[in-house]
Amino acid sequence: MILVCFCGIWIGKQSVYAQTWYVSSQVSDPEGENDGLSEDAPFDHFCRLYGRAQEGDTILLEKGSVFRGEIFYPKEGMTIATYGEGKSPKIYGSLDNGADATKWTLYYQKDGMKIWKYYRQTCDVGVIHLGGKKYATRVYSYWNGKKAVCTMNINKAFKVKKELTYDLSFYQDYPKVITNCANDPEYGGMGALYLRCDSGNPGEVFSSIEFAEGVNKNYYAALIHCDGDNITIDGITCMYGNSIGISAGGNGNITIKNCTVGWVGGTPNSYNAGTSDQYGFVPASGEGIRLDGDYNTCKNCYVHDCFDGGILVETSDFNKYLTWHTTVQNNKVERCMNGIYFLVHLIDLKKFTQIATVKYNTIKDCGYGWTSDKNFYFTWGNSMDGGGINYDTTEENNKSKITLKGNKITHSKAMNIFNKKNMDKWMKKHELTSPNGCRF
């Protein structure tokens, strides 16, 4: 059974006695009679936890469950884990599987080109996964306050029939209330979706069609977003979100382990033609696991097919910690723009110290995912080399220390460990086979 729940769940204050809650999409409890306190009477969706689960509680999701349309905000001291047997429980941003011919209507066809319109509005879809390694990439437009315009010429109105110039491309339309930016509160990201599929009705051509979309009209939110310190997330699969899979939320002592995150990202940072037209593209983003904060750990996870960083450690001036101890260990990252990405952009870098250990990770095909597709060029990802391990900062910080050990990087575009003096030491500690070598 697959459950769709349009909600974001915040959990309340810590109780005197920690409780364990059980949640399963494989039960039917429309009247809410289950108390969620045992495997025999689990809640049927996350919304039942509201007002019940407290800080410090454990929430167990039944293996084999699929939760759609959920944003989950675990609070201080919580553990999110699994129970039962089978495949890991899945949290999908995609509200439904589009592999159904009745969900698609032929919108336009000419000279072999066929454009199809989806039956419902979607929320700012970043990429469409068509099963296996197949996908459809988004063609972006700007918004000038009144209508959609082309990124390469803001004086030219965007026409779906003309701008979907290649097979398996799609366009996410805007609602008419949008003013200028993607984060307009009236916007919500909802609009019609058009997919070019020249071989026929997509619902017949593909056995699976999942949309990396925002949840509950939220154009930029993680599927799991930590809202406090001392949180453990263990064994959960998060897929098809348009921005972030799992986020530490800038908090401390967050452990993310044994999780799978994939097909995440592609949401625009801004559509505003008045501020972005100098780019000639719409800046977009999206990460698999965002590990910002102090004493945070990501280990034994599998991250794949994400827009930007598979595992991202990004600072900003809004974070409450100025010293970050980060561990990234025994993970497997594939087909992301960057495998493991450290991005430091602070007003005063001298106030910040990054102490990170990155060891025994396997990174493959990074810089060669869907964001590097030859047709996908309406984003700043096109201007980045991408690669295995990238440390990106405006200036070198002598207080920071990145320890790298035993990582295996294969078929990834480039390395960037900040400066040349690290090269000899780094090369001795890693197994590297990359067609384009290392970049420092």
Coordinates of C-alpha atoms in Angstrom, one line a residue:
M1 CA 0.0 0.0 0.0
I2 CA 1.2 3.5 -0.9
L3 CA 0.1 6.4 1.2
V4 CA -0.1 10.1 0.2
C5 CA -0.2 12.6 3.0
F6 CA 0.0 16.3 2.4
C7 CA 1.7 17.5 5.6
G8 CA 4.9 18.5 7.3
I9 CA 5.3 17.0 10.8
W10 CA 6.9 18.9 13.7
I11 CA 7.3 17.0 16.9
G12 CA 6.6 18.5 20.3
K13 CA 8.6 19.1 23.5
Q14 CA 10.4 16.3 25.3
S15 CA 8.4 14.0 27.5
V16 CA 9.5 12.6 30.8
Y17 CA 9.6 9.1 29.4
A18 CA 10.7 8.5 25.9
Q19 CA 8.2 6.6 23.8
T20 CA 8.5 4.4 20.7
W21 CA 6.0 4.9 17.9
Y22 CA 5.3 2.7 14.9
V23 CA 4.2 3.9 11.5
S24 CA 3.3 1.9 8.4
S25 CA 1.7 2.7 5.0
Q26 CA 0.8 -1.0 4.8
V27 CA -2.2 -0.7 7.1
S28 CA -5.6 0.9 6.6
D29 CA -6.8 3.0 9.5
P30 CA -9.0 5.7 8.1
E31 CA -10.7 6.4 11.4
G32 CA -7.4 6.7 13.3
E33 CA -8.2 3.9 15.8
N34 CA -4.6 2.6 16.1
D35 CA -2.6 4.1 19.0
G36 CA 0.8 3.7 17.2
L37 CA 2.4 2.1 20.2
S38 CA 3.0 -1.4 18.8
E39 CA 3.7 -3.2 15.6
D40 CA 0.2 -4.6 15.8
A41 CA -1.4 -1.1 15.9
P42 CA 0.8 1.3 13.9
F43 CA -0.2 4.7 12.7
D44 CA -1.0 4.7 9.0
H45 CA 0.9 7.9 8.2
F46 CA 3.2 10.6 9.8
C47 CA 0.3 13.0 10.4
R48 CA -0.9 10.8 13.3
L49 CA 2.3 11.7 15.2
Y50 CA 1.4 15.4 15.4
G51 CA 0.7 16.3 19.1
R52 CA 1.7 12.9 20.3
A53 CA 5.4 12.2 19.6
Q54 CA 7.8 14.3 21.7
E55 CA 11.5 15.2 21.8
G56 CA 13.6 12.1 22.6
D57 CA 11.1 9.6 21.2
T58 CA 11.9 6.9 18.7
I59 CA 9.8 6.6 15.5
L60 CA 10.0 3.3 13.6
L61 CA 8.8 3.0 10.0
E62 CA 7.8 -0.4 8.8
K63 CA 10.0 -1.8 6.1
G64 CA 8.2 -2.1 2.7
S65 CA 6.2 1.1 3.4
V66 CA 6.1 3.9 0.8
F67 CA 5.1 7.4 2.1
R68 CA 4.3 10.0 -0.5
G69 CA 3.9 13.7 -0.1
E70 CA 5.6 13.9 3.3
I71 CA 8.0 16.4 4.8
F72 CA 9.3 15.2 8.2
Y73 CA 10.9 17.4 10.9
P74 CA 12.3 15.3 13.7
K75 CA 13.0 17.2 16.9
E76 CA 15.7 17.2 19.6
G77 CA 17.0 13.7 20.6
M78 CA 14.8 11.7 18.2
T79 CA 15.7 8.5 16.5
I80 CA 14.1 7.6 13.1
A81 CA 14.7 4.0 12.3
T82 CA 12.9 0.9 11.0
Y83 CA 11.1 -2.3 12.0
G84 CA 9.9 -5.4 10.3
E85 CA 11.3 -7.2 7.2
G86 CA 11.9 -6.4 3.6
K87 CA 13.1 -3.3 1.8
S88 CA 13.8 -0.1 3.7
P89 CA 10.8 2.3 4.1
K90 CA 10.6 5.0 1.5
I91 CA 9.7 8.7 1.7
Y92 CA 8.9 10.0 -1.8
G93 CA 8.3 13.7 -2.7
S94 CA 6.6 12.3 -5.9
L95 CA 2.9 12.2 -5.2
D96 CA 2.2 9.4 -7.6
N97 CA 3.7 7.2 -10.3
G98 CA 3.0 8.6 -13.7
A99 CA 3.3 5.2 -15.5
D100 CA -0.4 5.2 -16.4
A101 CA -1.6 6.1 -19.9
T102 CA -4.8 7.6 -18.6
K103 CA -2.8 10.3 -16.8
W104 CA -1.3 11.8 -20.0
T105 CA -3.0 13.8 -22.7
L106 CA -1.4 14.6 -26.1
Y107 CA -0.9 18.3 -26.0
Y108 CA 0.9 18.9 -29.3
Q109 CA 2.5 16.9 -32.2
K110 CA 4.3 17.9 -35.4
D111 CA 6.9 16.2 -37.6
G112 CA 7.4 13.3 -35.1
M113 CA 7.5 15.5 -32.0
K114 CA 4.9 14.7 -29.3
I115 CA 4.3 16.7 -26.2
W116 CA 2.2 15.3 -23.4
K117 CA 0.4 17.1 -20.5
Y118 CA 0.1 15.5 -17.1
Y119 CA -3.3 15.2 -15.6
R120 CA -2.6 17.1 -12.4
Q121 CA -0.5 20.1 -11.4
T122 CA 3.0 19.4 -10.1
C123 CA 5.1 21.3 -7.7
D124 CA 8.3 22.7 -9.2
V125 CA 9.6 19.4 -10.6
G126 CA 13.4 19.3 -10.9
V127 CA 13.9 16.0 -12.8
I128 CA 11.7 13.1 -13.9
H129 CA 13.0 9.6 -13.3
L130 CA 11.9 7.1 -16.0
G131 CA 13.2 4.0 -14.3
G132 CA 16.7 2.6 -14.2
K133 CA 19.1 5.3 -15.4
K134 CA 16.6 6.9 -17.7
Y135 CA 15.4 10.4 -17.0
A136 CA 13.8 13.6 -18.5
T137 CA 15.5 16.9 -18.0
R138 CA 13.8 20.2 -17.3
V139 CA 13.9 23.2 -19.7
Y140 CA 13.7 26.4 -17.6
S141 CA 12.3 29.8 -18.3
Y142 CA 12.4 33.2 -16.5
W143 CA 9.4 35.1 -15.3
N144 CA 9.2 38.8 -16.0
G145 CA 6.4 39.6 -13.6
K146 CA 3.7 38.9 -16.2
K147 CA 4.7 35.9 -18.3
A148 CA 7.3 33.3 -18.8
V149 CA 10.2 34.3 -21.1
C150 CA 13.2 32.6 -22.6
T151 CA 16.5 32.5 -20.6
M152 CA 18.6 33.4 -23.6
N153 CA 16.3 36.2 -24.7
I154 CA 14.1 37.8 -22.0
N155 CA 12.3 39.8 -24.6
K156 CA 11.0 36.5 -26.2
A157 CA 7.9 34.8 -24.7
F158 CA 8.5 31.2 -23.7
K159 CA 6.4 28.8 -25.9
V160 CA 6.3 25.1 -24.8
K161 CA 5.8 24.0 -28.4
K162 CA 9.0 25.7 -29.5
E163 CA 11.3 25.4 -26.5
L164 CA 11.1 21.6 -25.9
T165 CA 13.6 21.0 -28.6
Y166 CA 14.8 17.5 -27.7
D167 CA 13.1 14.2 -26.8
L168 CA 12.6 13.5 -23.0
S169 CA 12.6 17.1 -22.0
F170 CA 9.9 18.7 -19.9
Y171 CA 8.6 22.1 -18.8
Q172 CA 7.2 23.1 -15.4
D173 CA 4.6 25.9 -15.9
Y174 CA 3.9 28.6 -13.4
P175 CA 0.6 29.6 -11.8
K176 CA -0.6 33.0 -12.9
V177 CA -0.3 34.6 -9.5
I178 CA 3.5 34.5 -9.5
T179 CA 5.2 37.9 -9.3
N180 CA 9.0 37.6 -9.7
C181 CA 10.7 34.9 -7.7
A182 CA 10.5 31.2 -7.0
N183 CA 10.1 32.0 -3.3
D184 CA 7.1 34.2 -3.6
P185 CA 4.7 33.0 -0.9
E186 CA 1.8 33.2 -3.4
Y187 CA 3.7 31.0 -5.8
G188 CA 3.9 27.6 -4.2
G189 CA 5.5 26.1 -7.3
M190 CA 2.3 24.5 -8.6
G191 CA 1.7 24.4 -12.3
A192 CA 1.1 22.3 -15.4
L193 CA 3.8 19.8 -16.5
Y194 CA 4.5 19.1 -20.2
L195 CA 6.8 16.2 -21.2
R196 CA 8.1 15.6 -24.7
C197 CA 8.1 11.9 -25.5
D198 CA 8.3 11.2 -29.2
S199 CA 7.9 7.4 -28.9
G200 CA 4.3 7.7 -27.6
N201 CA 2.2 8.1 -24.4
P202 CA 4.7 8.2 -21.5
G203 CA 2.4 6.1 -19.4
E204 CA 2.7 3.3 -21.9
V205 CA 6.4 3.7 -22.9
F206 CA 7.8 3.6 -19.3
S207 CA 7.1 1.2 -16.5
S208 CA 7.9 3.8 -13.8
I209 CA 7.6 7.7 -13.9
E210 CA 8.5 9.5 -10.7
F211 CA 8.7 13.3 -10.2
A212 CA 11.3 15.0 -8.1
E213 CA 8.8 17.6 -6.8
G214 CA 8.2 19.9 -3.8
V215 CA 5.8 18.8 -1.1
N216 CA 2.6 20.6 0.0
K217 CA 3.4 23.6 -2.3
N218 CA 6.8 23.9 -0.7
Y219 CA 9.3 24.7 -3.5
Y220 CA 12.4 24.2 -1.3
A221 CA 12.4 21.8 1.6
A222 CA 14.2 18.5 2.6
L223 CA 12.2 15.4 2.8
I224 CA 13.7 14.9 6.3
H225 CA 14.8 18.1 7.9
C226 CA 16.3 17.9 11.4
D227 CA 14.9 20.5 13.7
G228 CA 17.1 20.1 16.7
D229 CA 20.4 18.5 18.0
N230 CA 21.2 14.8 18.8
I231 CA 19.1 13.2 16.1
T232 CA 19.7 9.8 14.5
I233 CA 18.3 8.8 11.1
D234 CA 18.9 5.1 10.3
G235 CA 18.0 3.0 7.3
I236 CA 15.5 5.3 5.6
T237 CA 15.2 5.8 1.8
C238 CA 14.4 9.4 0.6
M239 CA 13.8 10.0 -3.1
Y240 CA 12.2 12.3 -5.6
G241 CA 12.5 15.6 -3.7
N242 CA 13.2 18.8 -5.8
S243 CA 15.8 20.2 -3.3
I244 CA 17.3 18.1 -0.5
G245 CA 16.9 14.5 0.6
I246 CA 18.0 14.6 4.2
S247 CA 19.2 17.8 5.9
A248 CA 21.0 18.2 9.3
G249 CA 19.4 21.7 9.3
G250 CA 22.5 23.4 10.8
N251 CA 22.1 21.4 14.0
G252 CA 24.7 19.4 16.0
N253 CA 25.3 15.7 16.8
I254 CA 23.3 14.5 13.8
T255 CA 23.9 10.9 12.6
I256 CA 22.7 9.8 9.2
K257 CA 23.5 6.2 8.6
N258 CA 22.5 3.3 6.4
C259 CA 20.2 5.6 4.3
T260 CA 19.6 5.7 0.6
V261 CA 19.0 9.1 -1.2
G262 CA 18.4 9.5 -4.9
W263 CA 17.0 11.5 -7.7
V264 CA 16.9 14.8 -5.8
G265 CA 17.2 18.4 -6.9
G266 CA 16.7 20.8 -9.8
T267 CA 14.5 23.4 -8.1
P268 CA 15.4 27.0 -9.2
N269 CA 16.8 29.5 -6.7
S270 CA 15.1 32.3 -8.7
Y271 CA 13.1 32.8 -11.8
N272 CA 13.4 36.5 -11.8
A273 CA 14.4 37.9 -15.2
G274 CA 15.1 41.2 -13.7
T275 CA 18.0 39.9 -11.6
S276 CA 19.1 36.7 -13.3
D277 CA 19.2 37.6 -17.0
Q278 CA 22.9 38.1 -17.0
Y279 CA 23.3 34.4 -16.5
G280 CA 21.5 33.2 -19.5
F281 CA 20.1 30.3 -17.4
V282 CA 18.1 29.8 -14.2
P283 CA 20.3 29.0 -11.2
A284 CA 19.1 25.8 -9.6
S285 CA 20.3 23.5 -6.8
G286 CA 19.7 20.3 -4.8
E287 CA 21.7 17.9 -2.6
G288 CA 21.3 14.4 -1.5
I289 CA 22.4 14.7 2.1
R290 CA 23.2 18.2 3.6
L291 CA 25.5 17.8 6.6
D292 CA 25.7 21.3 7.9
G293 CA 26.4 21.8 11.7
D294 CA 28.8 20.5 14.4
Y295 CA 29.7 16.9 15.2
N296 CA 27.6 15.5 12.4
T297 CA 28.2 12.2 10.8
C298 CA 27.1 10.5 7.5
K299 CA 28.2 6.9 7.2
N300 CA 27.2 3.8 5.3
C301 CA 24.8 5.6 3.0
Y302 CA 24.2 5.2 -0.7
V303 CA 23.6 8.5 -2.5
H304 CA 23.0 8.7 -6.3
D305 CA 21.6 10.8 -9.1
C306 CA 21.4 14.1 -7.2
F307 CA 21.7 17.6 -8.8
D308 CA 24.7 19.0 -7.0
G309 CA 26.5 17.5 -4.0
G310 CA 25.8 13.9 -3.2
I311 CA 26.9 14.7 0.3
L312 CA 27.2 18.5 0.9
V313 CA 28.8 20.3 3.8
E314 CA 27.8 24.0 3.3
T315 CA 28.4 26.8 5.7
S316 CA 26.6 30.1 5.9
D317 CA 26.5 33.1 8.2
F318 CA 23.2 31.9 9.7
N319 CA 24.6 28.7 11.2
K320 CA 24.7 28.6 15.0
Y321 CA 28.1 26.8 15.1
L322 CA 31.4 28.4 14.0
T323 CA 33.4 25.2 14.5
W324 CA 32.3 22.1 12.5
H325 CA 33.5 18.6 13.2
T326 CA 32.2 16.5 10.3
T327 CA 32.7 12.8 9.5
V328 CA 31.9 11.3 6.1
Q329 CA 32.7 7.6 6.1
N330 CA 32.0 4.4 4.2
N331 CA 29.5 6.0 1.9
K332 CA 28.9 5.2 -1.8
V333 CA 28.1 8.1 -4.1
E334 CA 27.3 7.8 -7.8
R335 CA 26.2 10.1 -10.7
C336 CA 26.0 13.3 -8.7
M337 CA 27.5 16.6 -9.9
N338 CA 29.9 16.3 -7.0
G339 CA 30.4 13.3 -4.8
I340 CA 31.4 15.0 -1.5
Y341 CA 31.2 18.7 -1.6
F342 CA 32.5 21.2 1.0
L343 CA 31.2 24.7 0.2
V344 CA 32.3 27.6 2.4
H345 CA 30.9 31.0 1.9
L346 CA 31.0 33.2 5.0
I347 CA 31.3 36.9 5.3
D348 CA 34.2 36.4 7.8
L349 CA 35.9 33.1 7.0
K350 CA 38.5 33.7 9.8
K351 CA 35.7 33.1 12.4
F352 CA 35.0 29.6 11.1
T353 CA 36.9 26.3 11.6
Q354 CA 36.2 23.2 9.6
I355 CA 37.5 19.9 11.0
A356 CA 36.5 17.1 8.8
T357 CA 37.3 13.4 8.3
V358 CA 36.5 12.0 4.9
K359 CA 37.5 8.3 4.7
Y360 CA 36.8 5.0 2.9
N361 CA 34.1 6.4 0.6
T362 CA 33.5 5.1 -2.9
I363 CA 32.7 7.7 -5.4
K364 CA 31.9 6.8 -9.0
D365 CA 30.7 8.6 -12.2
C366 CA 30.4 12.0 -10.4
G367 CA 30.3 14.9 -12.8
Y368 CA 28.5 12.5 -15.2
G369 CA 24.9 12.4 -13.8
W370 CA 21.8 13.9 -15.3
T371 CA 22.9 17.5 -14.6
S372 CA 25.8 16.9 -17.0
D373 CA 23.5 15.8 -19.8
K374 CA 24.5 17.6 -23.0
N375 CA 21.0 19.0 -23.4
F376 CA 20.7 20.2 -19.8
Y377 CA 22.4 23.6 -19.8
F378 CA 20.0 26.1 -18.2
T379 CA 21.8 26.0 -14.8
W380 CA 25.1 26.9 -13.3
G381 CA 25.9 23.2 -13.0
N382 CA 26.9 23.5 -16.6
S383 CA 29.8 25.8 -15.7
M384 CA 31.1 23.5 -13.0
D385 CA 33.5 20.6 -13.6
G386 CA 32.0 18.4 -11.0
G387 CA 33.8 15.4 -9.7
G388 CA 34.7 13.3 -6.7
I389 CA 35.7 15.4 -3.7
N390 CA 35.4 19.2 -4.0
Y391 CA 36.5 21.8 -1.4
D392 CA 35.2 25.2 -2.6
T393 CA 36.0 28.3 -0.7
T394 CA 36.8 32.0 -1.4
E395 CA 40.1 31.8 0.5
E396 CA 42.3 29.4 2.3
N397 CA 41.5 29.0 6.1
N398 CA 44.6 27.9 8.0
K399 CA 42.5 26.8 11.0
S400 CA 40.5 24.3 9.0
K401 CA 41.7 20.8 8.5
I402 CA 40.3 18.2 6.1
T403 CA 41.6 14.7 6.7
L404 CA 41.2 12.4 3.7
K405 CA 42.0 8.7 3.9
G406 CA 41.3 5.6 1.8
N407 CA 38.7 7.1 -0.6
K408 CA 38.2 5.3 -3.9
I409 CA 37.2 7.7 -6.8
T410 CA 36.6 6.2 -10.2
H411 CA 35.4 7.8 -13.5
S412 CA 34.8 11.2 -12.0
K413 CA 35.6 14.4 -13.8
A414 CA 38.0 16.2 -11.4
M415 CA 39.2 16.7 -7.9
N416 CA 39.6 20.0 -6.1
I417 CA 41.3 19.8 -2.7
F418 CA 42.0 23.6 -2.8
N419 CA 45.8 23.9 -3.5
K420 CA 48.7 22.1 -5.1
K421 CA 50.7 21.5 -1.9
N422 CA 48.2 18.8 -1.0
M423 CA 48.6 16.9 -4.2
D424 CA 51.4 14.4 -3.3
K425 CA 50.1 13.7 0.1
W426 CA 46.6 13.2 -1.1
M427 CA 47.5 11.0 -4.1
K428 CA 49.3 8.5 -1.8
K429 CA 46.2 8.0 0.4
H430 CA 43.7 7.4 -2.3
E431 CA 42.9 5.1 -5.2
L432 CA 42.1 7.3 -8.2
T433 CA 41.1 6.5 -11.7
S434 CA 39.7 9.5 -13.4
P435 CA 39.8 10.4 -17.2
N436 CA 40.5 14.0 -16.5
G437 CA 42.9 13.5 -13.6
C438 CA 43.1 15.8 -10.5
R439 CA 42.4 19.5 -10.4
F440 CA 43.9 21.6 -7.6

